[in-house]
Coordinates of C-alpha atoms in Angstrom, one line a residue:
Chain H
M1 CA 16.8 0.1 0.9
T2 CA 16.1 -3.5 1.6
N3 CA 13.6 -5.0 -0.7
S4 CA 11.3 -7.9 -1.0
T5 CA 8.3 -8.2 -3.3
G6 CA 6.1 -5.2 -2.8
R7 CA 7.5 -2.3 -0.9
V8 CA 4.0 -1.0 -0.1
A9 CA 3.8 -1.0 3.6
G10 CA 2.3 1.0 6.4
P11 CA -1.4 1.9 6.9
E12 CA -4.0 1.3 4.2
K13 CA -4.5 4.3 2.0
Y14 CA -7.7 5.4 0.4
F15 CA -8.4 8.2 -2.0
Q16 CA -12.1 8.5 -1.2
P17 CA -12.7 6.6 2.1
E18 CA -16.1 8.1 2.5
I19 CA -17.2 6.2 -0.6
E20 CA -14.8 3.2 -0.6
K21 CA -15.8 2.2 2.9
M22 CA -19.5 3.4 2.7
E23 CA -22.1 1.3 4.5
R24 CA -23.8 -1.0 2.0
S25 CA -27.3 0.3 2.7
E26 CA -26.1 3.8 2.1
L27 CA -24.2 2.8 -1.0
E28 CA -27.3 1.0 -2.4
A29 CA -29.4 4.1 -1.8
L30 CA -26.9 6.1 -3.7
Q31 CA -26.9 3.6 -6.5
L32 CA -30.7 3.6 -6.7
A33 CA -30.9 7.4 -6.9
R34 CA -28.2 7.5 -9.6
L35 CA -29.8 4.7 -11.5
K36 CA -33.1 6.5 -11.7
T37 CA -31.4 9.6 -12.9
T38 CA -29.5 7.6 -15.5
V39 CA -32.5 5.7 -16.8
A40 CA -34.5 8.9 -17.1
R41 CA -31.6 10.7 -18.9
C42 CA -31.2 7.8 -21.4
Y43 CA -35.0 7.7 -22.1
E44 CA -35.3 11.4 -22.6
N45 CA -32.1 11.9 -24.7
I46 CA -31.2 8.8 -26.6
P47 CA -33.7 7.4 -29.2
F48 CA -32.1 4.0 -29.0
Y49 CA -33.1 3.7 -25.4
R50 CA -36.5 5.2 -25.8
E51 CA -37.2 2.6 -28.5
T52 CA -36.0 -0.4 -26.5
F53 CA -37.8 0.8 -23.4
D54 CA -41.0 1.3 -25.3
E55 CA -40.7 -2.1 -27.0
A56 CA -40.3 -3.6 -23.5
G57 CA -43.3 -1.6 -22.3
L58 CA -41.2 0.2 -19.7
A59 CA -41.2 3.7 -18.4
P60 CA -38.3 5.2 -16.4
T61 CA -40.6 5.4 -13.4
D62 CA -40.9 1.6 -13.4
I63 CA -37.4 1.6 -11.8
Q64 CA -38.2 1.8 -8.0
T65 CA -35.6 -0.7 -6.6
L66 CA -32.2 -1.9 -7.6
D67 CA -33.8 -5.2 -8.5
D68 CA -35.9 -3.4 -11.1
L69 CA -32.7 -3.1 -13.1
R70 CA -33.3 -6.6 -14.4
K71 CA -36.4 -5.4 -16.2
L72 CA -34.3 -3.2 -18.5
P73 CA -33.1 -4.3 -21.9
F74 CA -29.4 -5.0 -22.6
T75 CA -27.0 -2.9 -24.7
T76 CA -24.5 -4.8 -26.8
K77 CA -21.3 -3.8 -28.6
Q78 CA -23.2 -4.1 -31.9
D79 CA -25.7 -1.6 -30.6
M80 CA -22.8 0.8 -30.0
R81 CA -21.4 0.2 -33.5
D82 CA -24.8 0.7 -35.0
S83 CA -25.0 4.1 -33.2
Y84 CA -21.7 5.2 -34.7
P85 CA -20.6 7.8 -34.1
F86 CA -22.7 9.8 -31.6
D87 CA -26.1 8.3 -31.5
L88 CA -25.7 7.0 -27.9
F89 CA -24.7 10.4 -26.6
T90 CA -27.1 12.3 -24.4
L91 CA -25.7 15.6 -25.6
P92 CA -25.0 17.0 -29.1
V93 CA -21.3 16.6 -29.6
D94 CA -20.9 20.4 -30.3
D95 CA -23.0 21.3 -27.2
G96 CA -19.9 22.7 -25.4
R97 CA -19.9 20.2 -22.6
V98 CA -18.5 17.2 -24.5
Q99 CA -14.8 17.6 -23.5
R100 CA -13.3 14.5 -25.1
L101 CA -13.9 11.5 -27.4
H102 CA -12.3 8.1 -27.1
A103 CA -12.9 5.2 -29.5
S104 CA -12.1 1.5 -29.8
S105 CA -9.9 0.4 -32.7
G106 CA -12.9 -0.8 -34.8
T107 CA -10.9 -3.5 -36.6
T108 CA -14.0 -5.7 -36.9
G109 CA -16.6 -3.0 -37.8
N110 CA -17.4 0.5 -36.8
A111 CA -15.4 1.9 -33.9
T112 CA -17.3 2.3 -30.6
V113 CA -17.2 6.0 -29.7
V114 CA -17.6 7.3 -26.2
G115 CA -17.9 11.0 -25.1
Y116 CA -16.9 12.5 -21.8
T117 CA -18.0 15.6 -20.1
Q118 CA -15.7 17.2 -17.5
N119 CA -17.7 15.5 -14.8
D120 CA -17.2 12.2 -16.6
I121 CA -13.5 12.8 -16.8
D122 CA -13.3 13.7 -13.2
A123 CA -15.2 10.6 -12.0
W124 CA -12.9 8.5 -14.2
G125 CA -9.9 10.1 -12.7
D126 CA -11.2 9.5 -9.2
T127 CA -11.6 5.8 -9.9
F128 CA -8.0 5.6 -11.2
A129 CA -6.8 7.7 -8.3
R130 CA -8.2 5.1 -5.9
A131 CA -5.8 2.6 -7.6
I132 CA -2.9 4.9 -7.1
A133 CA -3.7 5.1 -3.4
Q134 CA -4.0 1.3 -3.3
V135 CA -0.3 1.0 -4.2
G136 CA 0.6 3.6 -1.7
G137 CA 0.6 6.6 -4.0
D138 CA -0.4 10.2 -3.1
E139 CA 0.4 13.8 -4.0
H140 CA 4.1 13.1 -3.2
S141 CA 4.4 10.3 -5.8
I142 CA 5.8 10.4 -9.3
L143 CA 3.5 8.4 -11.7
Q144 CA 5.0 7.1 -14.9
V145 CA 2.2 6.5 -17.4
A146 CA 3.5 4.0 -20.0
Y147 CA 0.1 3.1 -21.4
G148 CA -0.4 4.5 -24.9
Y149 CA -1.9 7.9 -25.0
G150 CA -4.6 8.5 -27.7
L151 CA -7.9 7.1 -28.5
F152 CA -7.1 4.1 -26.3
T153 CA -8.3 4.9 -22.8
G154 CA -5.2 3.5 -20.9
G155 CA -2.9 6.5 -21.2
L156 CA -5.3 9.4 -20.5
G157 CA -7.2 7.4 -17.9
A158 CA -4.1 6.9 -15.8
H159 CA -3.2 10.5 -16.5
E160 CA -6.5 11.7 -15.1
G161 CA -6.0 9.6 -12.0
G162 CA -2.7 11.3 -11.4
I163 CA -4.3 14.7 -11.8
R164 CA -7.1 13.9 -9.3
I165 CA -4.7 12.6 -6.6
H166 CA -2.1 15.4 -7.4
S167 CA 0.7 13.0 -8.2
T168 CA 3.5 14.2 -10.4
I169 CA 2.8 12.7 -13.8
L170 CA 5.4 11.5 -16.2
P171 CA 3.4 11.1 -19.5
M172 CA 5.7 8.7 -21.3
S173 CA 3.1 6.8 -23.4
S174 CA 4.3 3.4 -24.6
G175 CA 7.4 2.8 -26.6
N176 CA 11.1 3.9 -26.4
T177 CA 11.6 1.4 -23.6
K178 CA 15.2 2.3 -22.8
R179 CA 14.2 5.8 -22.2
Q180 CA 11.4 4.6 -20.0
V181 CA 13.9 2.7 -17.9
Q182 CA 16.4 5.6 -17.7
M183 CA 13.8 8.1 -16.6
M184 CA 12.2 5.7 -14.1
H185 CA 15.7 5.4 -12.6
D186 CA 16.8 9.1 -12.9
F187 CA 13.6 10.7 -11.8
G188 CA 12.9 8.3 -8.9
V189 CA 9.5 7.2 -10.2
D190 CA 7.3 5.7 -7.5
I191 CA 4.4 4.1 -9.5
L192 CA 4.3 2.6 -13.0
A193 CA 1.0 2.3 -14.9
C194 CA 1.0 0.2 -18.1
T195 CA 0.0 -3.1 -19.5
P196 CA 1.4 -6.1 -17.7
S197 CA 3.4 -7.3 -20.7
Y198 CA 4.9 -3.8 -21.1
A199 CA 5.8 -3.8 -17.4
L200 CA 7.6 -7.0 -17.9
L201 CA 9.4 -5.7 -21.0
I202 CA 10.5 -2.6 -19.0
A203 CA 11.8 -4.8 -16.2
D204 CA 13.7 -7.0 -18.6
T205 CA 15.1 -4.1 -20.5
A206 CA 16.2 -2.5 -17.2
I207 CA 18.0 -5.7 -16.3
E208 CA 19.6 -5.9 -19.7
M209 CA 20.8 -2.3 -19.3
G210 CA 22.7 -3.5 -16.2
F211 CA 20.2 -2.2 -13.6
D212 CA 18.8 -4.2 -10.7
P213 CA 15.5 -2.4 -10.6
A214 CA 14.2 -4.3 -7.6
N215 CA 17.0 -2.7 -5.5
D216 CA 18.3 0.2 -7.5
F217 CA 15.0 1.9 -8.4
K218 CA 12.6 3.7 -6.1
V219 CA 9.5 2.4 -7.9
S220 CA 7.3 0.6 -5.4
G221 CA 3.9 0.1 -7.1
A222 CA 2.6 -0.9 -10.5
I223 CA -1.0 -0.5 -11.8
C224 CA -1.4 -2.9 -14.7
G225 CA -4.4 -3.6 -16.9
A226 CA -5.9 -3.8 -20.4
E227 CA -4.8 -7.4 -20.9
P228 CA -4.8 -10.7 -18.9
C229 CA -2.1 -11.2 -16.3
S230 CA -1.5 -14.5 -14.7
E231 CA -0.3 -14.9 -11.1
G232 CA 3.1 -16.1 -12.5
M233 CA 3.4 -13.0 -14.6
R234 CA 2.5 -10.8 -11.7
R235 CA 5.1 -12.4 -9.5
D236 CA 7.6 -11.9 -12.2
I237 CA 6.8 -8.2 -12.5
E238 CA 6.8 -7.8 -8.7
R239 CA 10.1 -9.6 -8.3
K240 CA 12.0 -8.0 -11.1
L241 CA 10.8 -4.4 -10.4
G242 CA 10.5 -4.7 -6.6
V243 CA 6.9 -3.5 -6.7
K244 CA 3.4 -4.4 -5.5
M245 CA 1.4 -4.9 -8.7
V246 CA -2.4 -4.4 -8.7
D247 CA -4.6 -5.4 -11.6
I248 CA -6.9 -2.7 -12.9
Y249 CA -9.9 -3.4 -15.1
G250 CA -11.9 -1.2 -17.4
L251 CA -13.2 -1.0 -20.9
S252 CA -13.5 2.0 -23.1
E253 CA -17.2 1.5 -23.8
V254 CA -18.0 1.8 -20.0
M255 CA -15.2 4.3 -19.1
G256 CA -11.7 3.1 -19.3
P257 CA -9.3 1.7 -16.6
G258 CA -10.7 2.1 -13.1
V259 CA -14.1 0.4 -13.4
S260 CA -12.6 -2.0 -10.9
C261 CA -9.1 -2.4 -9.3
E262 CA -7.4 -4.7 -6.8
C263 CA -6.3 -3.3 -3.5
R264 CA -2.9 -4.3 -2.1
H265 CA -4.4 -7.6 -0.7
Q266 CA -4.7 -8.7 -4.4
S267 CA -7.8 -10.8 -3.8
G268 CA -10.2 -9.5 -6.3
L269 CA -10.9 -6.2 -8.0
H270 CA -13.1 -3.7 -6.0
V271 CA -15.7 -2.4 -8.4
A272 CA -16.3 1.4 -8.3
E273 CA -19.9 0.7 -7.3
D274 CA -20.7 4.4 -6.8
H275 CA -20.3 4.7 -10.6
F276 CA -21.3 1.3 -11.9
I277 CA -23.6 -1.5 -11.1
I278 CA -22.1 -4.9 -11.8
E279 CA -24.2 -8.0 -12.7
I280 CA -22.9 -11.5 -13.5
L281 CA -25.2 -13.4 -15.8
D282 CA -25.3 -16.7 -17.5
P283 CA -24.3 -15.8 -21.1
D284 CA -26.9 -18.2 -22.5
T285 CA -29.9 -17.7 -20.3
L286 CA -29.0 -14.1 -19.3
E287 CA -30.2 -15.0 -15.8
P288 CA -28.1 -14.0 -12.8
V289 CA -25.7 -16.6 -11.5
P290 CA -25.1 -17.0 -7.7
D291 CA -22.2 -15.0 -6.2
G292 CA -19.0 -16.9 -6.7
E293 CA -20.0 -18.5 -10.0
Y294 CA -18.6 -17.4 -13.3
G295 CA -20.7 -15.6 -15.9
E296 CA -20.7 -12.7 -18.3
V297 CA -20.0 -9.3 -16.7
I298 CA -22.7 -6.7 -17.3
F299 CA -22.3 -3.0 -16.3
T300 CA -24.7 -0.2 -15.9
T301 CA -23.2 3.3 -15.6
L302 CA -24.6 5.4 -12.8
S303 CA -22.9 8.8 -13.1
K304 CA -21.9 9.2 -16.7
E305 CA -23.4 12.2 -18.4
C306 CA -22.4 12.0 -22.0
S307 CA -22.3 8.2 -22.8
P308 CA -24.4 6.3 -20.2
L309 CA -24.9 2.6 -20.8
I310 CA -27.7 0.4 -19.5
R311 CA -26.8 -3.2 -18.9
Y312 CA -23.9 -3.3 -21.2
R313 CA -22.8 -6.8 -22.1
T314 CA -19.0 -6.8 -21.8
R315 CA -18.4 -10.3 -23.1
D316 CA -15.9 -10.6 -20.3
I317 CA -16.2 -13.7 -18.0
S318 CA -15.7 -13.2 -14.3
R319 CA -17.4 -13.7 -11.0
I320 CA -18.1 -12.0 -7.7
V321 CA -15.6 -12.6 -5.0
V322 CA -17.6 -13.6 -1.9
G323 CA -16.8 -12.2 1.5
T324 CA -15.3 -9.1 2.9
C325 CA -11.8 -7.7 2.1
A326 CA -9.1 -7.2 4.7
C327 CA -8.6 -3.6 3.3
G328 CA -11.9 -2.4 4.8
R329 CA -13.4 -1.4 1.5
T330 CA -17.1 -2.3 1.2
L331 CA -17.1 -2.1 -2.6
R332 CA -17.7 -5.6 -3.8
R333 CA -15.0 -7.4 -5.7
M334 CA -15.0 -9.1 -9.1
D335 CA -12.4 -11.8 -9.9
R336 CA -9.8 -11.2 -12.6
I337 CA -11.2 -11.7 -16.0
Q338 CA -11.2 -15.4 -16.9
G339 CA -11.5 -14.6 -20.6
R340 CA -13.6 -12.9 -23.1
T341 CA -16.5 -14.7 -24.7
D342 CA -15.0 -13.3 -27.9
D343 CA -11.4 -14.4 -27.1
M344 CA -12.6 -17.9 -26.1
L345 CA -10.9 -20.4 -28.3
I346 CA -12.8 -23.4 -29.4
I347 CA -10.2 -26.1 -29.9
R348 CA -11.6 -29.4 -31.0
G349 CA -14.9 -28.4 -29.5
V350 CA -13.3 -27.5 -26.1
N351 CA -13.7 -24.0 -24.8
V352 CA -10.3 -22.6 -23.8
F353 CA -9.1 -19.2 -22.8
P354 CA -5.5 -18.0 -23.6
S355 CA -5.2 -17.1 -19.9
Q356 CA -5.4 -20.8 -19.0
F357 CA -2.2 -21.4 -21.0
Q358 CA -0.5 -18.6 -19.1
E359 CA -1.6 -20.1 -15.7
V360 CA -0.1 -23.5 -16.6
L361 CA 3.2 -22.0 -17.9
A362 CA 3.5 -19.9 -14.7
N363 CA 4.3 -23.2 -12.9
F364 CA 7.3 -23.9 -15.0
E365 CA 10.4 -22.1 -13.9
E366 CA 12.2 -23.3 -16.9
V367 CA 10.3 -21.0 -19.3
T368 CA 9.8 -17.2 -19.5
S369 CA 6.5 -15.4 -19.3
Y370 CA 6.4 -14.9 -23.1
Y371 CA 4.4 -17.4 -25.1
Q372 CA 2.4 -17.6 -28.2
I373 CA -0.4 -20.0 -29.3
I374 CA -0.7 -20.9 -32.9
L375 CA -3.9 -22.6 -34.1
S376 CA -3.8 -24.4 -37.5
N377 CA -5.5 -27.2 -39.4
K378 CA -3.6 -30.5 -39.6
G379 CA -5.9 -32.9 -41.3
P380 CA -9.4 -32.7 -40.0
L381 CA -8.4 -31.7 -36.5
D382 CA -7.4 -28.4 -35.0
H383 CA -3.7 -28.3 -34.2
V384 CA -2.3 -26.2 -31.3
T385 CA 1.3 -25.2 -31.2
L386 CA 2.5 -23.4 -28.1
K387 CA 5.8 -21.5 -28.4
V388 CA 7.8 -21.0 -25.3
E389 CA 11.3 -19.6 -24.5
T390 CA 13.5 -21.2 -21.9
V391 CA 15.2 -19.0 -19.2
P392 CA 18.9 -18.5 -19.4
A393 CA 19.5 -20.8 -16.5
F394 CA 17.9 -23.8 -18.3
D395 CA 20.5 -26.4 -19.4
F396 CA 19.6 -27.4 -22.9
D397 CA 22.9 -29.1 -23.7
E398 CA 21.2 -32.5 -23.4
I399 CA 18.3 -32.8 -25.8
R400 CA 16.5 -35.1 -23.5
R401 CA 16.1 -32.2 -21.0
I402 CA 14.3 -30.1 -23.7
E403 CA 12.2 -33.1 -24.6
D404 CA 11.4 -33.8 -21.0
L405 CA 10.3 -30.2 -20.5
Q406 CA 8.1 -30.3 -23.5
K407 CA 6.5 -33.5 -22.3
R408 CA 5.9 -32.1 -18.8
I409 CA 4.3 -28.9 -20.1
N410 CA 2.2 -30.9 -22.6
A411 CA 1.0 -33.3 -19.8
E412 CA 0.1 -30.3 -17.6
L413 CA -1.8 -28.6 -20.4
K414 CA -3.6 -31.8 -21.3
S415 CA -4.8 -32.3 -17.7
N416 CA -5.8 -28.7 -17.2
L417 CA -7.3 -27.9 -20.6
Q418 CA -8.2 -31.2 -22.0
V419 CA -6.4 -30.2 -25.2
S420 CA -3.3 -31.8 -26.7
V421 CA -0.7 -29.2 -27.5
E422 CA 2.6 -29.3 -29.4
V423 CA 5.0 -27.5 -27.2
M424 CA 7.7 -25.8 -29.2
V425 CA 10.8 -24.4 -27.6
V426 CA 12.1 -21.4 -29.6
E427 CA 15.1 -19.2 -29.5
P428 CA 15.3 -16.4 -26.9
K429 CA 13.4 -13.2 -27.8
S430 CA 11.9 -14.8 -30.9
I431 CA 8.4 -14.4 -29.4
E432 CA 7.1 -10.9 -30.1
R433 CA 7.6 -8.5 -27.3
S434 CA 4.9 -5.9 -27.0
E435 CA 4.6 -2.3 -26.1
G436 CA 0.9 -2.5 -25.8
K437 CA -1.4 -5.5 -25.9
A438 CA 0.6 -8.6 -26.7
R439 CA -0.6 -10.8 -29.6
R440 CA -0.8 -14.2 -27.8
V441 CA -2.9 -16.1 -30.3
I442 CA -2.4 -16.6 -34.0
D443 CA -5.3 -18.4 -35.6
E444 CA -4.3 -19.8 -39.0
R445 CA -7.3 -22.2 -39.2
D446 CA -9.4 -22.1 -42.3
K447 CA -12.5 -20.1 -41.7
D448 CA -15.7 -21.5 -43.2
Chain W
M1 CA 38.2 -30.7 -19.1
I2 CA 37.3 -28.3 -21.8
D3 CA 34.5 -25.8 -22.5
Q4 CA 32.2 -26.8 -25.2
I5 CA 29.9 -24.1 -26.6
T6 CA 26.3 -25.3 -27.0
V7 CA 23.8 -23.3 -29.0
F8 CA 20.1 -23.8 -29.3
L9 CA 18.9 -23.2 -32.9
E10 CA 15.5 -23.1 -34.3
N11 CA 15.0 -25.1 -37.5
E12 CA 15.0 -22.1 -39.6
K13 CA 16.7 -21.4 -42.9
G14 CA 20.1 -19.8 -42.5
R15 CA 20.4 -20.1 -38.7
L16 CA 23.5 -22.3 -38.8
A17 CA 25.1 -20.0 -41.3
A18 CA 24.4 -17.0 -39.1
L19 CA 25.9 -18.8 -36.1
C20 CA 29.1 -19.6 -38.1
R21 CA 29.2 -16.0 -39.4
A22 CA 28.9 -14.7 -35.9
L23 CA 31.8 -16.8 -34.7
G24 CA 33.8 -15.8 -37.8
D25 CA 33.2 -12.1 -37.2
A26 CA 34.4 -12.6 -33.6
D27 CA 37.6 -14.2 -35.0
V28 CA 36.8 -17.5 -33.3
S29 CA 38.2 -20.6 -35.0
M30 CA 36.3 -23.9 -34.6
H31 CA 38.0 -27.2 -34.1
A32 CA 34.7 -29.2 -34.2
L33 CA 31.0 -28.6 -34.9
T34 CA 28.3 -31.2 -34.5
V35 CA 24.5 -30.6 -34.7
A36 CA 22.0 -32.8 -33.1
D37 CA 18.7 -32.1 -34.8
T38 CA 15.0 -32.8 -34.1
A39 CA 12.0 -31.8 -36.2
Q40 CA 11.6 -28.5 -34.3
Y41 CA 15.1 -27.4 -33.4
G42 CA 18.8 -28.3 -33.3
V43 CA 21.5 -28.1 -30.7
A44 CA 24.9 -27.2 -32.1
R45 CA 27.9 -28.2 -30.1
I46 CA 31.2 -26.5 -30.8
I47 CA 34.8 -26.9 -29.8
A48 CA 36.6 -23.6 -30.4
D49 CA 40.0 -22.0 -29.8
T50 CA 38.5 -19.3 -27.6
P51 CA 35.3 -20.6 -26.0
A52 CA 34.8 -17.6 -23.6
K53 CA 35.0 -15.1 -26.5
A54 CA 32.7 -17.3 -28.6
Y55 CA 30.1 -17.5 -25.8
E56 CA 30.1 -13.8 -25.4
A57 CA 29.9 -13.0 -29.1
L58 CA 27.0 -15.4 -29.6
N59 CA 25.0 -14.1 -26.7
E60 CA 25.6 -10.6 -27.8
K61 CA 24.2 -11.6 -31.3
G62 CA 21.0 -12.9 -29.6
F63 CA 21.9 -16.6 -29.8
R64 CA 21.0 -18.9 -26.9
A65 CA 24.5 -20.2 -26.1
S66 CA 25.9 -21.8 -23.0
L67 CA 29.2 -23.4 -22.0
T68 CA 29.3 -27.0 -21.0
K69 CA 32.3 -28.9 -19.4
V70 CA 33.2 -31.9 -21.5
F71 CA 36.1 -34.4 -21.7
A72 CA 38.4 -34.3 -24.7
V73 CA 40.3 -37.7 -24.9
E74 CA 43.1 -38.6 -27.2
I75 CA 42.2 -41.8 -29.0
P76 CA 44.9 -44.0 -30.7
D77 CA 44.3 -44.1 -34.4
H78 CA 43.6 -47.9 -34.8
A79 CA 40.6 -50.1 -35.1
G80 CA 38.7 -50.5 -31.8
G81 CA 40.5 -47.6 -30.1
L82 CA 37.3 -45.8 -29.1
A83 CA 35.5 -49.1 -28.3
T84 CA 38.1 -49.9 -25.5
L85 CA 37.4 -46.5 -23.9
L86 CA 33.6 -46.8 -24.0
E87 CA 33.7 -50.4 -22.7
A88 CA 35.6 -49.1 -19.7
F89 CA 32.7 -46.7 -18.9
D90 CA 30.2 -49.4 -19.5
A91 CA 32.0 -51.8 -17.2
A92 CA 32.0 -49.0 -14.5
G93 CA 28.3 -48.4 -15.0
V94 CA 28.9 -44.7 -16.1
N95 CA 26.6 -43.2 -18.6
V96 CA 27.9 -41.2 -21.5
E97 CA 25.4 -38.6 -22.6
Y98 CA 26.9 -38.0 -26.0
A99 CA 30.1 -38.3 -27.9
Y100 CA 31.7 -37.0 -31.1
C101 CA 35.2 -37.0 -32.7
F102 CA 37.5 -34.5 -34.4
A103 CA 41.1 -34.4 -35.4
T104 CA 43.7 -31.9 -34.2
E105 CA 46.2 -30.1 -36.4
G106 CA 48.8 -32.6 -35.3
G107 CA 46.7 -35.4 -36.8
K108 CA 45.6 -36.8 -33.4
A109 CA 42.1 -38.2 -33.1
V110 CA 40.1 -36.6 -30.2
D111 CA 36.9 -37.9 -28.8
V112 CA 34.6 -35.4 -26.9
L113 CA 32.4 -37.0 -24.2
R114 CA 29.8 -35.5 -21.9
I115 CA 29.8 -37.4 -18.6
D116 CA 28.2 -35.9 -15.6
N117 CA 30.3 -37.5 -12.9
H118 CA 33.6 -35.7 -13.6
E119 CA 35.8 -37.2 -11.0
V120 CA 34.8 -40.8 -11.6
A121 CA 35.1 -40.3 -15.4
E122 CA 38.6 -38.9 -15.2
G123 CA 39.7 -42.0 -13.2
I124 CA 38.2 -44.4 -15.7
I125 CA 39.8 -42.7 -18.6
T126 CA 43.2 -42.7 -17.0
S127 CA 43.1 -46.2 -15.7
A128 CA 42.0 -47.5 -19.1
G129 CA 45.2 -46.0 -20.5
F130 CA 43.9 -42.9 -22.2
R131 CA 45.0 -39.3 -21.9
V132 CA 42.7 -36.4 -21.2
I133 CA 43.6 -33.4 -23.3
R134 CA 44.1 -30.2 -21.4
P135 CA 42.5 -26.9 -22.4
T136 CA 45.9 -25.4 -23.2
E137 CA 46.4 -27.9 -26.0
L138 CA 43.2 -26.7 -27.8
Y139 CA 42.8 -23.1 -26.9
A140 CA 44.6 -20.3 -28.7

């Protein structure tokens, strides 16, 4: 088989074309009907929403148009923590209809717990199944799920997608990378679903094991999410594995992966607008920003039965991609996440997202995709050290070449981020490889 | 020309020892070792009896090693010997990236030079009256 980046060819595939290509007017009517149902359901069954609605002087019947959504109060992560474990459920947990629970790690407070009815799980699976179709998958495909299975929504979300589209599922979970590679090869896996950093580790491991996955493996699509992925990293994954990689987005509070996903044109993530309303607001004023401008992403769920959310503040920064997509889907697109308002680093007073470091490094072919940012105090100022590894082809015999590389990366970061960075070249593989979410930032600054 | 093994080392306790141990375990004997160091990292340059084996052993152990072609030139053991050679490069406008010396078992002084223009360099060395040492004289 000849191979270039992305083997997905042929006609555009859709899992639910009747929804994915629905007329906007029809879609908006569907959204409004579902919004009314959701608001009523929240008001009747969740004391938190009854209280916040009453405080705002609102009744569910005040929602008559989609614009009326803006009258409704927000829900924050803290509200979810305060409702631990089940206070934001519309159903008693032992009611018989709550089929599953997922929860966030809760390292900084109570975990956020979300419940799913069978309908919730099916809707979730449908949205992930759309992603599978977007990389050319169907009931004939083998889907390798290398997201972690468990309370984290990645593994089981991808799994449900495979069930809905009737793919053959290989439920690997994350870890045991050599076995992942061996089975991917031996079973003729078509589609890989995992975090982008794990996709890269799988690719590198395959190459180390002596394979040329781009040519020797059948795999043709990758669905990657749960952490930021730069264009450079995407190209790396696509080239090494010989796949088309689409970026998938989701968060456990709202559902899990599938809230939005790129199509094969890779120009923004189509939001599953039949299940969610997206708003982009200025995080300070909480007023909408014009399409195309960055702001905080807010989601309202439209079909969730157990854990609906009204105007949930994700803390993620993105924007609406303006215009229509070549794939024919009418579902609007959001851009890839620029950063998290929580992840945003404030370095010497400058707002910086780790993804910006990644974007800069992607332009240097001398370094690998692995990097780590270390923040420390050196005197009164914040000090930033960026660890990078050089690629095997880089000639480091002359020290001035290493110094020259450091200087060029430093200059590029300085002009892009307005932050001065100490670039540190480290030995191969000394930057932590990850089987889940990579730890890209180590903050050693004094907290006071 | 001979193969020099170049190894990138982080400035971390025990890295040089680990490097030498890795070579020892692979039964590689070193003729020369020099370390150029900066605040963050060092670059170790090694002349060994079996460079290909050394290269393989180091990469297997996770070191960032590479092979670089360098000149080994026999230098007469008297004052100003090396100066004469370097002046010849200087006169020809040829840049020497780095240089270091070691002695062979036979008591000869050998200077290692990295020069990028191989053909021109070889001509200068020979016409200045020096002898380029062949790999067979150093390799086991």
